[in-house]
CSV table of C-alpha atoms in Angstrom, one decimal:
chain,number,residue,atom,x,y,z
A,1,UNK,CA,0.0,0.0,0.0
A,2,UNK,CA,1.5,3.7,-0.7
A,3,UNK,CA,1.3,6.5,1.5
A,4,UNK,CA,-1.4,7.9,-1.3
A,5,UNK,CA,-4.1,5.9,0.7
A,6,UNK,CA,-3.5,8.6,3.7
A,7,UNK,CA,-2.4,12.0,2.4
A,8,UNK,CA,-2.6,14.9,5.6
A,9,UNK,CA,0.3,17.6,5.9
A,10,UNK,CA,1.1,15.8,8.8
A,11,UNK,CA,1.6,12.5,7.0
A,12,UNK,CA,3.4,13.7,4.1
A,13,UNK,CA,6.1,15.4,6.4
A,14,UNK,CA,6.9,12.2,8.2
A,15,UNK,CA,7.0,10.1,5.2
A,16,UNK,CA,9.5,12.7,4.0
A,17,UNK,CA,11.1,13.1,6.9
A,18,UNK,CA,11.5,9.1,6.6
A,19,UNK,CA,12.5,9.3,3.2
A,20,UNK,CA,15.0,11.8,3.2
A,21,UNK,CA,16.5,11.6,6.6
A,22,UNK,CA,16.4,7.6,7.1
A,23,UNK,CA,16.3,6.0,4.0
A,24,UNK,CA,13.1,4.5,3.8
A,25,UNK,CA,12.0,3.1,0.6
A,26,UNK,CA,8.4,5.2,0.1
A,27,UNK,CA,6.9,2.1,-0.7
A,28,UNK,CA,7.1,0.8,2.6
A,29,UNK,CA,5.6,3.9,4.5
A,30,UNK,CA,1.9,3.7,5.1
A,31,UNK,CA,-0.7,4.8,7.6
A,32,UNK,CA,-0.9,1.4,9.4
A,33,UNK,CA,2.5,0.5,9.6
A,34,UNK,CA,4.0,-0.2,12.8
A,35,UNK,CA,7.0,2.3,13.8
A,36,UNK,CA,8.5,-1.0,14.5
A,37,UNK,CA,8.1,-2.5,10.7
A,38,UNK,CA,10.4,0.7,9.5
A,39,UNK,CA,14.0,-1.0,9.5
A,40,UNK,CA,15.1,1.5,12.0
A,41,UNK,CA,17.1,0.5,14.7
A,42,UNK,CA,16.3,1.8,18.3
A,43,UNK,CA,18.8,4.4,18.2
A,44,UNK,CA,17.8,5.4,15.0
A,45,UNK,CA,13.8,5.5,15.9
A,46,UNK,CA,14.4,7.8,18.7
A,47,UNK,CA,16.3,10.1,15.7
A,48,UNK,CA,13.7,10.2,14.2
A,49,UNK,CA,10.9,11.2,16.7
A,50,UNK,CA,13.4,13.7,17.5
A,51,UNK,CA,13.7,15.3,13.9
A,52,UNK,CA,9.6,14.2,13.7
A,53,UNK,CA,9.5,17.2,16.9
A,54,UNK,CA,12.1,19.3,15.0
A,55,UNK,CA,10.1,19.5,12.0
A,56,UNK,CA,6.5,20.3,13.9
A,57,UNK,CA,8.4,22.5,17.4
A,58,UNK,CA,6.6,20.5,19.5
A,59,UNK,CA,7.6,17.9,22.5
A,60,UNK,CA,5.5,14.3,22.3
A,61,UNK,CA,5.4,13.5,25.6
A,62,UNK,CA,5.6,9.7,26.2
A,63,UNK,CA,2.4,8.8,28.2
A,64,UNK,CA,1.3,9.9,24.4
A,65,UNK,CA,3.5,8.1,22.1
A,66,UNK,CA,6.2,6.1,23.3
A,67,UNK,CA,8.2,5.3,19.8
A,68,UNK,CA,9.5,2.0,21.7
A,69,UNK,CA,5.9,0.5,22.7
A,70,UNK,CA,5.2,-2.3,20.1
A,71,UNK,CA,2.7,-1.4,17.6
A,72,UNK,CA,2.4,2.4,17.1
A,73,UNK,CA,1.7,2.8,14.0
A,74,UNK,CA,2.5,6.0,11.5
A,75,UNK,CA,-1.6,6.7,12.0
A,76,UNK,CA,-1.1,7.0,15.4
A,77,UNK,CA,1.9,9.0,15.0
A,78,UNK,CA,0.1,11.9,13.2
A,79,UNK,CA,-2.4,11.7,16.0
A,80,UNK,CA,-0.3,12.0,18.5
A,81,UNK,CA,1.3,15.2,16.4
A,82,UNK,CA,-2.1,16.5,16.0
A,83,UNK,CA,-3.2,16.1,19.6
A,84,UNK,CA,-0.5,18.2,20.7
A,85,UNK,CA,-0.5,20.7,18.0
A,86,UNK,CA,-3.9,21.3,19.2
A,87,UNK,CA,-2.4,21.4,22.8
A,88,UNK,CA,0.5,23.7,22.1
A,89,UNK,CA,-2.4,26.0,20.3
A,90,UNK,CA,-5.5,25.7,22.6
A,91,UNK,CA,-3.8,27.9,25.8
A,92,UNK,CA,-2.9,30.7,23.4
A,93,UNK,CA,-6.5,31.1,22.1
A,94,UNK,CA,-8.1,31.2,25.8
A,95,UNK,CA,-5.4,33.7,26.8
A,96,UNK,CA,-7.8,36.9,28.0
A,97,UNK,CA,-7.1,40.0,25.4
């Protein structure tokens, strides 16, 4: 399955980060797959939540997405991004003027 299945901003910056920074063929990057099923080693996952948090200024803290825990997928990646984009954006807007 191609990443074409599941195209969001957020989704199409990971895959490129994962293209681009780690050498992962695009075939192989779709919503469901497990960070686990990338060919990344654990050193290498952490890298890239760490330039995945570079690329969107944001912290993912771990009781949301711990890269390590079997079975997060890239879906749940972008969730997690999107949770705390809305996080990082929600005090701002209730800030009194």
């Amino acid at each position: 399955m191609s990443s074409a299945s599941f195209s969001t901003p957020v989704f199409n910056s990971i895959a490129a980060i994962l293209v681009n920074n780690f050498d992962v063929a695009p075939a192989s990057i779709a919503p469901q797959v497990a960070l686990s099923e990338l060919g990344l080693d654990s050193l290498a996952l952490m890298e890239f939540v760490f330039a995945v948090e570079d690329a969107f200024h944001l912290r993912l803290p771990e009781d949301r997405l711990d890269p390590r825990e079997v079975g997060i997928t890239l879906q749940h990646l972008c969730e997690a991004i999107d949770a705390q984009i809305r996080c990082d954006v929600e005090p701002s807007m209730a800030a009194p003027a």
